[in-house]
Coordinates of C-alpha atoms in Angstrom, one line a residue:
M1 CA -41.4 -24.3 7.8
E2 CA -40.3 -23.1 4.4
T3 CA -39.2 -19.8 6.0
T4 CA -37.1 -21.8 8.5
I5 CA -35.4 -23.9 5.8
L6 CA -34.7 -20.7 3.7
T7 CA -33.2 -18.9 6.7
N8 CA -31.0 -21.9 7.4
I9 CA -29.8 -22.2 3.9
R10 CA -29.0 -18.5 3.8
A11 CA -27.0 -18.7 7.2
K12 CA -25.2 -21.8 5.9
Y13 CA -24.0 -20.1 2.7
T14 CA -23.2 -16.8 4.5
F15 CA -21.1 -18.8 7.0
K16 CA -19.3 -20.6 4.1
S17 CA -18.5 -17.3 2.6
I18 CA -17.2 -15.9 5.8
L19 CA -15.1 -19.2 6.5
F20 CA -13.7 -18.9 2.9
C21 CA -12.4 -15.4 3.5
V22 CA -10.9 -16.4 6.9
V23 CA -9.2 -19.5 5.3
F24 CA -7.8 -17.3 2.5
T25 CA -6.6 -14.6 4.9
G26 CA -5.1 -17.4 7.1
L27 CA -3.2 -19.0 4.2
F28 CA -2.1 -15.6 3.0
V29 CA -0.4 -14.9 6.4
I30 CA 1.2 -18.2 6.6
F31 CA 2.6 -18.0 3.0
S32 CA 3.6 -14.3 3.6
F33 CA 6.7 -15.5 5.6
T34 CA 8.2 -16.7 2.2
K35 CA 8.5 -13.0 1.2
S36 CA 11.5 -12.6 3.6
F37 CA 13.6 -14.5 0.9
I38 CA 12.5 -12.0 -1.8
P39 CA 14.4 -8.8 -2.4
N40 CA 12.7 -5.5 -1.2
N41 CA 12.4 -4.2 -4.8
L42 CA 10.2 -7.2 -5.6
E43 CA 8.0 -7.1 -2.3
R44 CA 4.8 -6.0 -3.9
L45 CA 5.0 -8.4 -6.9
A46 CA 5.8 -11.2 -4.3
H47 CA 2.9 -10.0 -2.2
G48 CA 0.5 -10.3 -5.2
I49 CA 1.7 -13.7 -6.3
V50 CA 1.7 -15.2 -2.7
G51 CA -1.8 -13.8 -2.2
T52 CA -3.1 -15.2 -5.5
F53 CA -1.7 -18.6 -4.6
A54 CA -3.5 -18.3 -1.3
A55 CA -6.7 -17.4 -2.9
F56 CA -6.4 -20.2 -5.5
L57 CA -5.7 -22.7 -2.8
A58 CA -8.6 -21.8 -0.8
T59 CA -10.9 -21.8 -3.7
I60 CA -9.8 -25.2 -4.7
L61 CA -10.2 -26.6 -1.3
F62 CA -13.7 -25.3 -1.0
L63 CA -14.7 -26.4 -4.5
K64 CA -13.4 -29.8 -3.7
F65 CA -15.7 -29.9 -0.7
D66 CA -18.6 -28.7 -2.7
R67 CA -17.7 -31.2 -5.6
K68 CA -17.6 -28.3 -8.1
Q69 CA -15.0 -27.0 -10.7
L70 CA -13.5 -23.6 -11.4
S71 CA -15.7 -23.3 -14.3
D72 CA -18.8 -23.5 -12.0
I73 CA -17.9 -20.1 -10.3
G74 CA -16.7 -18.5 -13.8
L75 CA -13.0 -19.0 -13.2
T76 CA -12.2 -19.8 -16.8
F77 CA -10.1 -17.9 -19.4
K78 CA -12.3 -17.0 -22.4
R79 CA -11.8 -15.1 -25.5
N80 CA -13.5 -12.0 -24.1
T81 CA -11.7 -12.2 -20.7
I82 CA -9.0 -9.7 -21.8
I83 CA -11.7 -7.3 -23.3
K84 CA -13.6 -7.4 -20.0
F85 CA -10.4 -6.6 -18.2
V86 CA -9.6 -3.8 -20.5
A87 CA -13.2 -2.5 -20.1
G88 CA -12.7 -2.6 -16.4
V89 CA -9.6 -0.6 -16.5
M90 CA -11.3 2.1 -18.6
I91 CA -14.2 2.2 -16.2
G92 CA -11.8 2.5 -13.2
V93 CA -9.7 5.2 -14.8
V94 CA -13.0 7.3 -15.6
I95 CA -14.3 6.9 -12.0
M96 CA -11.0 7.7 -10.4
G97 CA -10.4 10.5 -12.8
L98 CA -13.7 12.1 -11.9
L99 CA -13.1 11.6 -8.1
A100 CA -9.5 13.1 -8.3
S101 CA -10.5 15.9 -10.4
T102 CA -13.3 16.8 -8.0
V103 CA -10.8 16.8 -5.1
L104 CA -8.4 19.0 -6.9
Y105 CA -11.0 21.5 -7.9
F106 CA -12.6 22.0 -4.5
S107 CA -9.3 22.2 -2.6
N108 CA -6.1 24.1 -2.5
V109 CA -4.2 20.9 -3.6
T110 CA -2.4 21.1 -6.8
A111 CA -0.8 18.5 -9.1
E112 CA 2.3 19.1 -11.2
V113 CA 4.0 16.8 -13.6
N114 CA 6.7 14.9 -11.7
P115 CA 10.1 15.3 -13.5
R116 CA 11.6 12.5 -11.4
S117 CA 9.4 9.9 -13.3
S118 CA 7.9 9.1 -16.8
V119 CA 4.8 7.3 -17.9
W120 CA 6.7 4.2 -19.0
H121 CA 8.6 4.1 -15.7
F122 CA 5.4 4.5 -13.8
L123 CA 3.5 1.7 -15.7
L124 CA 6.5 -0.6 -15.2
A125 CA 6.8 0.1 -11.5
T126 CA 3.0 -0.3 -10.9
L127 CA 2.8 -3.6 -12.7
P128 CA 2.6 -5.5 -9.4
L129 CA -0.8 -3.9 -8.9
I130 CA -2.3 -6.3 -11.4
P131 CA -1.7 -9.4 -9.3
L132 CA -2.5 -7.5 -6.2
A133 CA -5.9 -6.6 -7.6
Y134 CA -6.4 -10.0 -8.9
M135 CA -5.7 -11.8 -5.7
E136 CA -8.2 -9.7 -3.8
E137 CA -11.0 -10.2 -6.5
L138 CA -10.2 -13.9 -6.5
G139 CA -10.5 -13.9 -2.6
F140 CA -13.7 -11.9 -2.4
R141 CA -15.6 -11.7 -5.8
A142 CA -15.1 -15.3 -7.0
Y143 CA -16.1 -18.1 -4.7
P144 CA -17.7 -16.1 -1.8
L145 CA -19.9 -13.9 -4.1
E146 CA -20.9 -16.8 -6.5
I147 CA -22.1 -19.1 -3.6
L148 CA -24.0 -16.2 -2.1
K149 CA -25.9 -14.5 -5.0
D150 CA -28.0 -17.4 -5.9
K151 CA -28.9 -18.2 -2.2
I152 CA -29.4 -14.8 -0.6
G153 CA -29.7 -12.4 -3.6
I154 CA -27.4 -10.3 -5.6
R155 CA -27.9 -7.1 -3.6
L156 CA -27.2 -8.8 -0.2
S157 CA -24.4 -10.8 -1.5
I158 CA -22.6 -7.7 -2.8
I159 CA -23.0 -6.1 0.7
I160 CA -21.7 -8.9 2.5
T161 CA -18.6 -9.5 0.5
S162 CA -17.9 -5.7 0.6
I163 CA -18.1 -5.9 4.5
L164 CA -15.7 -8.9 4.5
F165 CA -13.5 -7.0 2.1
A166 CA -13.3 -4.1 4.6
L167 CA -12.7 -6.4 7.5
Y168 CA -9.8 -8.1 5.6
H169 CA -8.2 -4.7 5.3
I170 CA -8.7 -4.0 9.0
V171 CA -6.9 -7.2 9.8
N172 CA -4.2 -6.1 7.6
G173 CA -3.6 -3.0 9.7
W174 CA -6.0 -0.4 8.1
R175 CA -8.0 1.9 10.3
I176 CA -11.6 1.1 10.6
A177 CA -12.9 4.3 9.1
N178 CA -10.5 4.1 6.0
S179 CA -11.5 0.5 5.4
F180 CA -15.2 1.2 5.2
L181 CA -14.8 4.5 3.4
G182 CA -12.4 2.8 0.8
P183 CA -12.5 -1.0 0.4
A184 CA -16.0 -1.5 1.5
V185 CA -17.4 1.2 -1.0
W186 CA -15.2 0.0 -3.7
G187 CA -16.3 -3.5 -3.0
L188 CA -19.8 -2.5 -4.0
V189 CA -18.5 -1.5 -7.4
F190 CA -16.3 -4.5 -7.9
G191 CA -19.1 -6.9 -6.7
L192 CA -21.6 -5.4 -9.2
A193 CA -19.1 -5.6 -12.0
A194 CA -18.3 -9.2 -11.1
V195 CA -22.2 -10.1 -11.3
Y196 CA -22.8 -8.0 -14.5
S197 CA -19.9 -9.5 -16.3
K198 CA -20.1 -13.0 -14.9
G199 CA -16.5 -13.2 -13.9
I200 CA -13.7 -11.4 -12.1
A201 CA -11.9 -10.0 -15.2
M202 CA -13.8 -6.7 -15.3
P203 CA -13.6 -6.0 -11.5
T204 CA -9.9 -6.9 -11.6
G205 CA -9.6 -4.3 -14.4
I206 CA -11.5 -1.7 -12.3
H207 CA -9.5 -2.6 -9.1
Y208 CA -6.2 -2.2 -10.9
A209 CA -7.1 1.1 -12.4
A210 CA -8.3 2.5 -9.1
N211 CA -5.0 1.5 -7.5
L212 CA -3.1 2.6 -10.6
T213 CA -4.8 6.1 -10.5
T214 CA -4.0 6.4 -6.8
S215 CA -0.3 5.6 -7.3
A216 CA -0.2 8.3 -10.2
F217 CA -0.4 11.0 -7.6
G218 CA 2.5 11.1 -5.0
A219 CA 4.7 13.4 -2.9
A220 CA 7.2 15.8 -4.4
N221 CA 10.1 13.4 -3.9
S222 CA 8.4 10.5 -5.4
T223 CA 10.3 8.7 -8.3
V224 CA 7.4 6.6 -9.5
S225 CA 4.2 8.9 -9.6
I226 CA 3.3 10.9 -12.7
W227 CA 2.1 13.8 -10.8
A228 CA 3.6 15.4 -7.7
I229 CA 0.9 16.5 -5.2
K230 CA 1.5 20.0 -3.3
Q231 CA -0.8 21.1 -0.5
P232 CA 0.3 24.5 1.1
N233 CA -2.1 24.1 4.1
A234 CA -2.7 20.5 5.0
S235 CA -5.3 21.5 7.7
S236 CA -7.4 23.5 5.3
T237 CA -9.3 20.4 4.1
K238 CA -10.5 19.5 7.7
Y239 CA -13.5 21.2 9.2
G240 CA -14.4 20.3 12.8
G241 CA -11.7 17.5 12.8
T242 CA -13.2 15.8 9.8
D243 CA -11.3 15.5 6.6
W244 CA -14.3 16.2 4.2
L245 CA -11.9 15.7 1.1
T246 CA -11.6 12.1 2.1
I247 CA -15.3 11.5 3.1
L248 CA -17.0 13.3 0.4
P249 CA -15.5 11.3 -2.7
A250 CA -16.3 8.1 -0.6
L251 CA -19.9 9.2 -0.2
A252 CA -20.1 10.2 -3.9
L253 CA -18.9 6.7 -4.9
L254 CA -21.2 5.1 -2.4
L255 CA -24.3 6.9 -4.0
F256 CA -22.9 6.0 -7.4
A257 CA -22.5 2.3 -6.6
I258 CA -26.0 2.1 -4.9
F259 CA -27.6 3.8 -8.1
C260 CA -25.8 1.3 -10.3
I261 CA -26.8 -1.7 -8.2
E262 CA -30.5 -0.6 -8.1
L263 CA -30.5 0.1 -11.7
Y264 CA -29.1 -3.2 -12.5
M265 CA -31.6 -5.0 -10.3
R266 CA -34.4 -3.0 -11.9
R267 CA -33.4 -4.0 -15.5
K268 CA -32.7 -7.6 -14.4
R269 CA -36.3 -8.0 -13.2
P270 CA -38.3 -10.3 -15.6
L271 CA -40.4 -8.2 -18.1
T272 CA -43.6 -10.2 -17.0
V273 CA -43.2 -8.7 -13.4
R274 CA -43.0 -5.2 -14.9
W275 CA -46.0 -5.8 -17.1
Q276 CA -48.0 -7.0 -14.0
K277 CA -47.1 -4.0 -12.1
Q278 CA -48.0 -1.7 -15.0
G279 CA -51.3 -3.5 -15.4

């Protein structure tokens, strides 16, 4: 009987989490029509602002139904919010820096300083990445993750929201493989950061840094990226039709995320449980 009740509770909150993401995506699509009135050079910024509004509206609607407040899911600005965001940026830069360095080292791809851009121009041009990252963290690592983690467990809640994050990208036109090799894997990292830091400031920082670092590498004719990528033989990274330089970094990040999640879960276990096992 208790098992059936527990299963029903888990199913209920999983459904609510999925429904939230569907409502958020639907509102985002509806509000996106307003972007037609925005100049093209502000399109990305408008995209982030519209998406943030959609995520906030969905959050307020669901919290209203649950009779809860924003503070109940950690959506409050505190003195350490900026510190957590900056810490997240540093973590994201380190992770992406290691992944990018590995790809450059094991391939014939080279990166040269882009004379068409500068650091300040790059940072200014990529400012819209902050609201873009925030809207997705608000949409997937705030309400959905918070209502799941106490009902079905931290590990499973991170996995479910990561899958929803991948499906969201598929709906937005991403290829299935790219959505699961990219957003789904990164979703594990973002989810753990949200649980660990008790909010979305840190995962927003990591998310922003990941997108920022990706934008730092561009084509030779780019006027934004800091480094220009040159690849003499584009097919040399493919073996048997598989682009291993895309898959291997994703697998490395996946293993890293799994390791960190398991390490967190192990350390989170009550000391009494450890003592009982040792005894």
